[in-house]
XYZ file of C-alpha atoms in Angstrom:
629
model
C 0.000 0.000 0.000
C 2.929 2.339 0.696
C 4.135 2.030 -2.919
C 0.630 2.668 -4.196
C 0.402 5.781 -2.035
C 3.716 7.041 -3.452
C 2.509 6.518 -6.991
C -0.669 8.421 -6.166
C 1.243 11.346 -4.710
C 3.466 11.541 -7.798
C 0.409 11.889 -10.026
C -1.686 13.915 -7.599
C -1.958 17.066 -9.724
C -2.811 15.171 -12.901
C -5.559 13.157 -11.221
C -7.006 15.869 -8.987
C -10.047 16.499 -11.161
C -10.685 12.757 -11.494
C -10.564 12.363 -7.712
C -13.055 15.162 -7.213
C -15.373 13.614 -9.794
C -15.285 10.273 -7.983
C -16.106 11.931 -4.706
C -19.047 13.857 -6.111
C -20.680 10.915 -7.846
C -24.358 10.838 -6.963
C -26.167 7.735 -5.819
C -29.860 7.105 -6.269
C -31.967 9.466 -4.128
C -33.981 8.116 -1.198
C -37.011 9.574 0.533
C -37.179 8.459 4.149
C -40.625 8.228 5.758
C -41.438 7.049 9.262
C -44.937 7.025 10.715
C -46.124 6.261 14.261
C -42.790 4.744 15.294
C -43.064 3.130 18.721
C -40.142 1.426 20.423
C -40.510 -0.696 23.546
C -37.865 -2.499 25.525
C -38.122 -4.867 28.445
C -35.977 -4.037 31.441
C -35.019 -7.053 33.533
C -34.907 -6.557 37.278
C -31.658 -7.394 38.977
C -31.429 -9.922 41.744
C -30.786 -13.585 42.449
C -34.454 -14.509 42.697
C -36.362 -13.655 39.544
C -39.886 -14.492 38.610
C -40.144 -14.752 34.825
C -43.613 -13.244 34.821
C -42.773 -10.270 36.964
C -39.023 -9.734 36.602
C -39.358 -7.615 33.481
C -41.095 -4.318 33.009
C -41.697 -2.700 29.649
C -40.427 0.786 28.942
C -41.641 2.835 25.988
C -38.771 4.836 24.497
C -40.513 6.234 21.401
C -44.217 7.108 21.473
C -45.559 7.378 17.945
C -42.929 9.531 16.222
C -43.505 10.477 12.566
C -41.581 12.422 9.974
C -40.375 12.648 6.404
C -37.162 13.836 4.776
C -36.547 14.069 1.054
C -33.353 13.846 -1.004
C -31.337 17.028 -0.817
C -32.584 17.778 2.711
C -31.068 17.538 6.172
C -33.207 16.412 9.134
C -31.883 17.177 12.613
C -33.246 15.435 15.697
C -33.033 17.593 18.830
C -33.879 16.784 22.416
C -32.407 16.441 25.885
C -30.612 13.313 27.081
C -32.989 10.370 27.338
C -35.493 11.825 24.870
C -35.007 8.990 22.364
C -32.863 10.766 19.758
C -30.262 8.035 19.318
C -32.870 5.276 19.564
C -34.876 6.823 16.733
C -31.772 7.361 14.616
C -30.637 3.769 15.192
C -34.093 2.462 14.343
C -34.245 4.471 11.121
C -30.795 3.155 10.215
C -31.961 -0.448 10.639
C -29.536 -1.112 13.490
C -31.760 -1.738 16.500
C -31.020 -5.182 17.933
C -33.024 -5.466 21.130
C -36.545 -4.362 21.950
C -39.635 -4.174 19.755
C -40.026 -1.549 17.024
C -43.488 -0.800 15.638
C -44.579 1.618 12.955
C -43.996 2.120 9.245
C -40.473 3.018 8.094
C -39.895 3.102 4.349
C -37.060 4.092 2.058
C -38.502 5.267 -1.260
C -41.601 3.216 -0.502
C -39.544 0.103 0.261
C -38.632 -1.596 3.536
C -35.051 -1.735 4.755
C -33.033 -4.203 2.672
C -29.490 -5.287 1.882
C -29.556 -2.946 -1.085
C -30.442 -0.045 1.176
C -27.982 -1.106 3.844
C -25.029 -0.946 1.472
C -25.979 2.548 0.392
C -26.435 3.860 3.904
C -23.748 5.528 5.973
C -23.995 5.481 9.751
C -21.640 7.503 11.960
C -21.878 6.480 15.604
C -21.368 8.858 18.497
C -18.298 6.952 19.696
C -15.450 6.849 17.228
C -14.603 3.187 16.547
C -11.165 3.284 14.909
C -7.942 1.298 14.989
C -5.478 3.302 17.122
C -2.208 2.271 15.426
C -3.274 3.064 11.865
C -2.677 6.499 10.411
C -5.537 8.659 9.160
C -4.569 7.908 5.565
C -4.305 4.154 6.181
C -7.658 4.117 7.964
C -9.489 5.733 5.064
C -7.606 3.862 2.348
C -8.325 0.464 3.906
C -11.977 1.459 4.292
C -12.111 2.537 0.651
C -10.544 -0.735 -0.489
C -13.205 -2.661 1.419
C -16.331 -0.570 0.857
C -15.998 0.725 -2.681
C -17.126 -1.804 -5.305
C -14.723 -3.804 -7.432
C -15.682 -1.686 -10.448
C -13.204 0.861 -9.050
C -9.509 0.165 -9.507
C -7.188 0.214 -6.513
C -5.768 3.553 -7.677
C -9.240 5.054 -7.941
C -10.128 3.841 -4.464
C -7.011 5.417 -3.008
C -7.714 8.659 -4.859
C -11.235 8.560 -3.456
C -9.795 8.335 0.063
C -7.434 11.217 -0.706
C -10.381 13.319 -1.887
C -12.224 12.697 1.387
C -9.111 13.633 3.360
C -8.951 16.920 1.479
C -12.690 17.536 1.791
C -12.609 17.133 5.579
C -9.422 19.138 6.132
C -7.338 16.181 7.349
C -4.283 16.776 5.164
C -2.068 18.004 8.009
C -2.700 14.883 10.120
C -3.013 12.287 7.327
C 0.248 10.583 8.333
C -0.451 10.688 12.094
C -1.737 7.651 13.953
C -5.353 7.828 15.074
C -4.484 6.967 18.676
C -6.625 5.829 21.554
C -6.869 5.828 25.366
C -3.311 4.448 25.753
C -1.758 5.927 22.603
C -1.447 9.590 21.804
C -2.771 10.437 18.372
C -4.895 12.995 16.569
C -7.358 15.283 18.343
C -10.938 14.361 19.155
C -12.294 16.595 16.425
C -10.010 15.008 13.857
C -11.091 11.549 14.990
C -14.708 12.538 14.443
C -13.903 13.744 10.944
C -12.162 10.459 10.188
C -15.291 8.580 11.299
C -17.448 10.752 9.049
C -14.959 10.308 6.236
C -15.299 6.527 6.401
C -19.003 6.845 5.647
C -18.555 9.589 3.056
C -16.314 7.279 1.027
C -19.286 5.467 -0.491
C -21.207 8.695 -1.167
C -24.231 7.193 0.581
C -27.762 7.832 -0.584
C -28.811 8.014 3.054
C -26.469 9.231 5.767
C -27.148 8.924 9.516
C -24.970 10.701 12.060
C -25.202 10.484 15.829
C -23.806 13.669 17.418
C -21.403 14.493 14.536
C -20.259 17.738 16.183
C -19.709 16.312 19.660
C -16.369 17.485 21.071
C -15.691 19.885 18.207
C -15.102 23.611 18.415
C -17.671 25.862 16.740
C -15.544 26.518 13.651
C -14.851 22.841 13.042
C -18.493 21.989 13.718
C -19.560 24.580 11.147
C -17.180 23.053 8.619
C -18.583 19.591 9.241
C -22.169 20.801 8.887
C -21.290 22.699 5.703
C -19.809 19.514 4.264
C -22.928 17.561 5.214
C -25.139 20.211 3.660
C -23.138 20.004 0.448
C -23.585 16.227 0.482
C -27.321 16.684 0.930
C -27.484 19.153 -1.952
C -25.915 16.471 -4.115
C -29.141 14.469 -3.836
C -28.467 12.651 -0.581
C -30.716 12.355 2.444
C -29.016 13.306 5.726
C -30.422 12.569 9.197
C -28.556 13.439 12.372
C -28.884 13.955 16.084
C -27.122 16.941 17.579
C -26.640 18.365 21.042
C -27.070 22.111 21.547
C -25.839 23.439 18.192
C -24.884 27.067 17.855
C -27.346 29.461 16.230
C -25.252 29.424 13.036
C -25.649 25.666 12.832
C -29.336 25.716 13.741
C -30.323 27.819 10.757
C -28.532 25.385 8.438
C -31.047 22.637 9.275
C -33.697 22.045 6.623
C -35.984 20.226 9.047
C -35.998 19.879 12.830
C -37.591 17.117 14.916
C -37.826 18.022 18.618
C -38.313 15.125 21.046
C -39.108 15.028 24.749
C -39.384 11.678 26.549
C -40.172 9.943 23.262
C -42.902 12.431 22.263
C -42.784 14.819 19.325
C -42.946 18.507 20.242
C -42.135 19.938 16.820
C -41.510 18.783 13.281
C -40.941 21.286 10.514
C -38.474 23.706 9.013
C -35.777 24.922 11.364
C -36.380 28.564 10.490
C -40.077 28.215 11.418
C -39.539 26.681 14.863
C -39.364 29.897 16.874
C -42.424 31.313 15.135
C -44.447 28.179 15.874
C -43.726 28.217 19.609
C -44.442 31.938 19.761
C -47.864 31.344 18.202
C -48.794 28.784 20.859
C -47.702 31.056 23.697
C -44.057 30.131 24.297
C -41.452 32.686 23.364
C -38.189 33.993 24.837
C -38.078 37.436 26.371
C -34.691 38.237 24.817
C -32.853 37.030 21.732
C -31.200 33.683 22.359
C -29.890 30.587 20.611
C -32.968 28.795 19.211
C -31.571 25.361 20.108
C -31.127 26.423 23.757
C -34.714 27.636 23.815
C -36.048 24.403 22.286
C -34.095 22.261 24.730
C -35.460 24.309 27.629
C -38.969 23.633 26.359
C -38.215 19.919 25.911
C -37.085 19.826 29.553
C -40.240 21.654 30.658
C -38.264 24.641 31.942
C -40.112 27.946 31.828
C -40.717 29.564 35.210
C -37.143 28.933 36.350
C -35.828 30.981 33.442
C -36.646 34.715 33.623
C -36.046 35.068 29.873
C -39.097 32.951 29.042
C -42.697 34.189 29.191
C -45.685 31.909 29.587
C -49.339 32.407 30.332
C -49.108 29.855 33.155
C -45.793 30.415 34.912
C -46.650 28.144 37.825
C -46.829 24.924 35.789
C -44.485 22.065 36.613
C -42.190 20.571 33.897
C -44.399 17.504 33.315
C -47.444 19.698 32.727
C -45.531 21.959 30.336
C -44.311 18.967 28.330
C -47.844 17.603 28.087
C -49.085 20.988 26.906
C -46.470 21.025 24.156
C -47.305 17.458 23.103
C -50.997 18.362 22.880
C -50.160 21.518 20.923
C -48.187 19.501 18.382
C -51.048 17.033 17.887
C -53.482 19.926 17.478
C -51.442 22.198 15.213
C -48.891 20.151 13.296
C -49.738 16.445 13.396
C -52.513 16.611 10.818
C -50.371 18.567 8.366
C -47.543 16.055 8.804
C -49.941 13.208 8.153
C -51.004 14.850 4.905
C -47.354 15.217 3.851
C -46.803 11.523 4.453
C -49.839 10.602 2.407
C -49.145 12.992 -0.434
C -45.515 12.016 -0.872
C -45.223 10.117 -4.133
C -41.933 8.234 -4.155
C -42.657 6.989 -7.669
C -41.561 10.394 -8.930
C -38.008 9.655 -7.870
C -35.829 9.175 -10.906
C -34.623 5.692 -10.044
C -35.164 3.094 -7.360
C -32.864 0.566 -5.868
C -32.859 -2.731 -7.683
C -32.068 -5.553 -5.303
C -30.438 -7.679 -7.967
C -27.664 -5.100 -8.390
C -26.746 -5.267 -4.718
C -26.834 -8.976 -4.048
C -23.090 -9.309 -4.521
C -20.563 -8.087 -1.997
C -18.613 -4.937 -2.923
C -15.479 -7.005 -3.527
C -14.511 -10.623 -4.024
C -13.743 -12.869 -1.070
C -10.051 -12.843 -1.899
C -9.933 -9.032 -2.119
C -11.636 -8.751 1.247
C -9.253 -11.294 2.776
C -6.199 -9.551 1.320
C -7.154 -6.095 2.609
C -8.201 -7.386 6.052
C -4.984 -9.386 6.319
C -2.788 -6.365 5.544
C -4.776 -4.106 7.842
C -4.617 -6.620 10.675
C -0.857 -7.078 10.330
C -0.293 -3.314 10.444
C -2.542 -2.815 13.465
C -1.526 -5.792 15.624
C 2.216 -5.961 15.099
C 2.589 -3.362 17.849
C 0.546 -5.503 20.230
C 2.233 -8.835 19.565
C 5.774 -7.524 19.687
C 5.418 -5.019 22.469
C 8.444 -4.600 24.722
C 6.525 -5.904 27.700
C 5.442 -9.113 25.979
C 8.824 -9.846 24.384
C 10.613 -9.035 27.634
C 8.261 -11.304 29.583
C 8.991 -14.277 27.319
C 12.760 -13.684 27.194
C 13.126 -13.299 30.963
C 11.100 -16.443 31.597
C 13.090 -18.346 28.957
C 16.376 -17.382 30.583
C 15.021 -18.287 34.013
C 13.957 -21.738 32.790
C 17.288 -22.260 31.062
C 19.148 -21.479 34.268
C 16.888 -23.631 36.461
C 17.216 -26.652 34.144
C 20.814 -25.903 33.162
C 22.338 -28.966 31.444
C 20.028 -31.237 33.386
C 20.445 -34.966 32.757
C 17.924 -36.056 35.349
C 14.931 -37.697 33.682
C 12.454 -36.358 36.257
C 13.696 -32.811 35.751
C 13.479 -33.165 31.960
C 9.919 -34.443 32.216
C 9.117 -31.473 34.458
C 10.500 -29.066 31.839
C 8.403 -30.668 29.102
C 5.279 -30.358 31.223
C 6.113 -26.711 31.901
C 6.446 -26.228 28.135
C 2.991 -27.674 27.724
C 1.384 -25.751 30.556
C 2.872 -22.307 29.936
C 2.252 -22.363 26.186
C -1.364 -23.255 26.772
C -2.163 -20.507 29.246
C -0.210 -17.733 27.483
C -1.808 -17.997 23.993
C -5.237 -18.869 25.368
C -5.521 -15.756 27.543
C -4.152 -13.606 24.741
C -6.735 -15.036 22.335
C -9.613 -14.523 24.786
C -9.190 -10.751 24.376
C -9.190 -10.902 20.564
C -12.873 -10.691 19.682
C -14.165 -8.772 22.723
C -11.717 -5.975 21.882
C -12.788 -5.952 18.224
C -16.497 -6.532 18.822
C -17.454 -2.879 18.314
C -15.390 -2.645 15.134
C -16.849 -5.890 13.821
C -20.391 -4.727 14.585
C -19.779 -1.420 12.841
C -18.221 -2.876 9.705
C -20.454 -5.914 9.374
C -23.607 -3.846 9.804
C -22.412 -1.770 6.837
C -22.080 -4.888 4.688
C -18.374 -4.220 4.272
C -17.111 -7.806 4.098
C -17.970 -11.437 4.654
C -17.528 -12.832 8.123
C -15.562 -15.749 6.677
C -13.058 -13.354 5.057
C -12.576 -11.511 8.355
C -12.210 -14.724 10.346
C -9.683 -16.269 7.965
C -7.690 -13.025 7.708
C -7.590 -12.773 11.473
C -6.619 -16.424 11.917
C -3.957 -16.513 9.214
C -2.601 -13.091 10.150
C -2.126 -14.167 13.748
C -0.113 -17.287 12.870
C 3.338 -15.765 12.274
C 3.005 -13.410 15.223
C 1.634 -16.104 17.532
C 4.389 -18.592 16.670
C 7.463 -16.345 16.828
C 7.626 -15.994 20.615
C 7.211 -19.715 21.461
C 9.863 -20.493 18.851
C 12.311 -18.085 20.492
C 11.405 -19.491 23.914
C 12.124 -23.044 22.746
C 15.425 -22.142 21.097
C 16.687 -20.460 24.275
C 15.570 -23.066 26.822
C 16.144 -26.221 24.762
C 19.885 -25.868 24.472
C 20.406 -24.388 27.927
C 18.531 -27.295 29.508
C 20.622 -29.849 27.665
C 17.797 -31.718 25.940
C 18.708 -34.097 23.105
C 20.742 -32.161 20.526
C 19.676 -34.204 17.487
C 17.829 -32.173 14.847
C 14.882 -34.599 14.811
C 14.387 -34.274 18.577
C 14.593 -30.482 18.477
C 12.207 -29.957 15.577
C 9.702 -32.527 16.823
C 9.720 -30.747 20.208
C 9.267 -27.347 18.531
C 6.469 -28.562 16.244
C 4.637 -30.245 19.130
C 4.868 -27.020 21.133
C 3.600 -24.861 18.247
C 0.767 -27.329 17.679
C -0.142 -26.911 21.328
C -0.093 -23.121 20.931
C -2.491 -23.191 17.985
C -5.002 -25.462 19.711
C -4.912 -23.404 22.921
C -5.340 -20.237 20.900
C -8.437 -21.755 19.279
C -9.908 -22.445 22.720
C -9.303 -18.826 23.709
C -10.910 -17.542 20.511
C -14.001 -19.675 21.134
C -14.382 -18.507 24.741
C -13.873 -14.853 23.795
C -16.401 -15.075 20.959
C -19.072 -16.846 23.004
C -18.809 -14.815 26.216
C -18.970 -11.033 25.856
C -17.826 -10.124 29.369
C -14.028 -10.289 29.660
C -14.036 -11.076 33.382
C -16.392 -13.997 32.896
C -14.423 -15.185 29.856
C -11.078 -15.169 31.669
C -12.601 -16.899 34.703
C -14.066 -19.649 32.525
C -10.806 -19.982 30.614
C -8.880 -20.411 33.857
C -11.226 -23.131 35.112
C -11.134 -25.042 31.811
C -7.359 -24.859 31.440
C -6.645 -25.766 35.060
C -8.976 -28.755 34.758
C -7.091 -29.894 31.648
C -3.775 -29.402 33.460
C -4.829 -31.470 36.482
C -5.752 -34.477 34.326
C -2.729 -34.033 32.053
C -0.891 -36.932 33.652
C 1.791 -35.103 35.610
C 0.134 -34.112 38.889
C -2.325 -37.020 39.181
C -1.212 -40.218 37.501
C -4.167 -42.363 38.556
C -7.328 -40.400 37.900
C -10.506 -41.989 39.389
C -12.618 -43.684 36.722
C -15.742 -41.572 37.372
C -13.906 -38.400 36.356
C -11.296 -39.874 34.004
C -13.321 -38.827 30.947
C -11.986 -35.275 31.333
C -8.526 -36.328 30.216
C -9.852 -37.368 26.815
C -10.790 -33.743 26.069
C -7.634 -32.321 27.614
C -5.273 -30.385 25.373
C -2.583 -30.844 28.009
C -2.672 -34.659 27.891
C -2.200 -34.936 24.123
C 0.361 -32.122 23.846
C 2.349 -33.515 26.805
C 2.319 -36.945 25.169
C 3.752 -35.525 21.939
C 6.505 -33.694 23.834
C 7.449 -36.850 25.736
C 7.596 -38.711 22.425
C 9.908 -36.077 20.990
C 12.542 -36.768 23.652
C 12.107 -40.418 24.613
C 11.667 -43.591 22.565
C 10.712 -47.139 23.412
C 13.649 -49.345 24.539
C 15.688 -46.323 25.660
C 17.287 -46.675 29.107
C 18.287 -44.340 31.904
C 20.354 -44.655 35.108
C 18.000 -45.758 37.879
C 20.620 -46.676 40.482
C 24.279 -47.481 40.985
C 25.417 -49.274 37.823
C 21.763 -50.009 37.023
C 19.660 -49.010 34.066
C 15.895 -49.069 33.528
C 13.647 -48.659 30.531
C 12.345 -45.159 29.988
C 8.805 -46.412 29.352
C 8.804 -47.934 32.869
C 9.573 -44.631 34.560
C 6.511 -43.879 36.795
C 5.789 -40.430 35.346
C 6.011 -41.776 31.795
C 4.417 -45.178 32.238
C 0.962 -43.763 32.941
C 1.073 -41.482 29.893
C 3.012 -43.716 27.564
C 5.289 -42.645 24.748
C 3.408 -44.376 21.956
C 0.165 -43.449 20.257
C 1.405 -40.215 18.720
C -1.068 -40.535 15.871
C -4.031 -40.503 18.222
C -2.687 -37.363 19.921
C -2.172 -35.618 16.585
C -5.691 -36.451 15.417
C -7.262 -35.467 18.741
C -5.516 -32.087 18.700
C -6.504 -31.577 15.048
C -10.163 -32.116 15.949
C -9.830 -29.573 18.759
C -7.961 -27.146 16.510
C -10.775 -27.125 13.975
C -13.603 -27.553 16.472
C -12.718 -24.597 18.689
C -12.322 -22.302 15.701
C -15.628 -23.476 14.272
C -17.315 -22.626 17.588
C -15.705 -19.177 17.505
C -16.948 -18.597 13.952
C -20.500 -19.659 14.793
C -20.485 -17.366 17.830
C -19.306 -14.435 15.699
C -22.215 -14.908 13.304
C -24.397 -13.281 15.958
C -22.418 -10.022 15.642
C -23.418 -7.294 13.191
C -25.645 -8.666 10.484
C -26.904 -12.040 9.433
C -24.519 -13.779 7.142
C -25.685 -13.912 3.568
């Protein structure tokens, strides 16, 4: 990608007009209509003793909200915290997972579909970005994944460059995004990067949750101006916003004011103040319209000397109810007529499902981009100084403790430590894999960016070299210091058995992390499972009672330990068991119970676990984001 970026920069002036043309390409227009939208969610009561019939109470978040926004227009949803702004936006974007959504929501007279999903941009309030990627890399990788295969790689990169220019990110394009533990670009720049990811596809319908949150007024104005330009290009823009400045407020084509799930106003932004004045609510002095509307949505009148009302003694609940009734009396009927009169058949073109059944890119293209992105992002994590130092220090400590040991019991102890340590270390590392990427996976999968299978394979294959380097170094250091058999066959069979163990243990960690969302619960379960496997591995307890002996047949430790023993000891080999006395290795108590034969069974058993655990992880991930096509 670096070479491609250099080639682009060399031809930047020649291709500037082409880049701008790509960015300004119009998609098919969409008219969004929603009528009597009601959203209910059941809240479970906490406690150890729950009665299924009484433990849940239903809460109504949205109470019959209606509205319409046409192509070329910008709808802004205002309201105080808890009014239902984000819930409504998420519902309109087809991203509500829990609860029950009622009402009619149509997109050019059609229900939400895969065709619509892939032409919809959704910018969440929280910026979900990879911290170690630069701004340019973030947008280029997104362009490579989201833009269809009809675009060449060069065109996709130029498209990303055009978005960077459009959003004023040129100065920070080569800076890492950063995160809580890594210093990067500013919060406002992060927000613009998030918006840029959605702007890449020039969506027909763009949803934004608090796009100006954390931005200064000048930057916020620039963002809103960009969004207005996008809307003028035939796109439909819907956003929530928190206390915009007066300059921003008058840029809104339509405003929807919510209070506790009820509609208080729906209409043009410039008409809002006049409407409330006509029904008896107006400010005494000039003030920011959004501040005034939020005061009304909170039911605040008598506490603010700037506001006049005919009934100054009313409580907030009564004021809110008055405003809800006023909306139903004065505006609801007109809105209903607009919904009925809207004729979406007049729109030039409609979405044709057959054109959107295929993914934007081929499976191999998705895999290739995800693989490169994953390697760039995670190399810092896998080869951090702390992790490398931890492994090297422990390797040196083991080498010194087992220095040139020729005692068979000590050698067996080292092999069991190999098994045990390189089960716990990769398993716990893998447990954190999917929980840490869950938000990113939800965001990208809900946008129809790539197949789950491409992501899973890219993640699995990309982790292999990084997962196997540290155990290889550990083995090289300790093997020769401990004086194990120097023959090449013994060394490589020991190394391969250990790496096999690492891969199977990693698969177990991936499965646990994918199935259980809570990291504390996942690590607790992982500890219990791995300790149980260790106890029946044949080193601590050599004669496991028959009623619980079945556990050893599903133990990674038992099969991996057996392979490691077989890499160092063979049948008929002897050792010193007394003065001038030798005994067979297979008769040694710690080996006799395990045995040094049956390597094939161990290899097959571990192979089943290797594939089985990863299959469980994949099935668990299918619940994230969208249903697999």
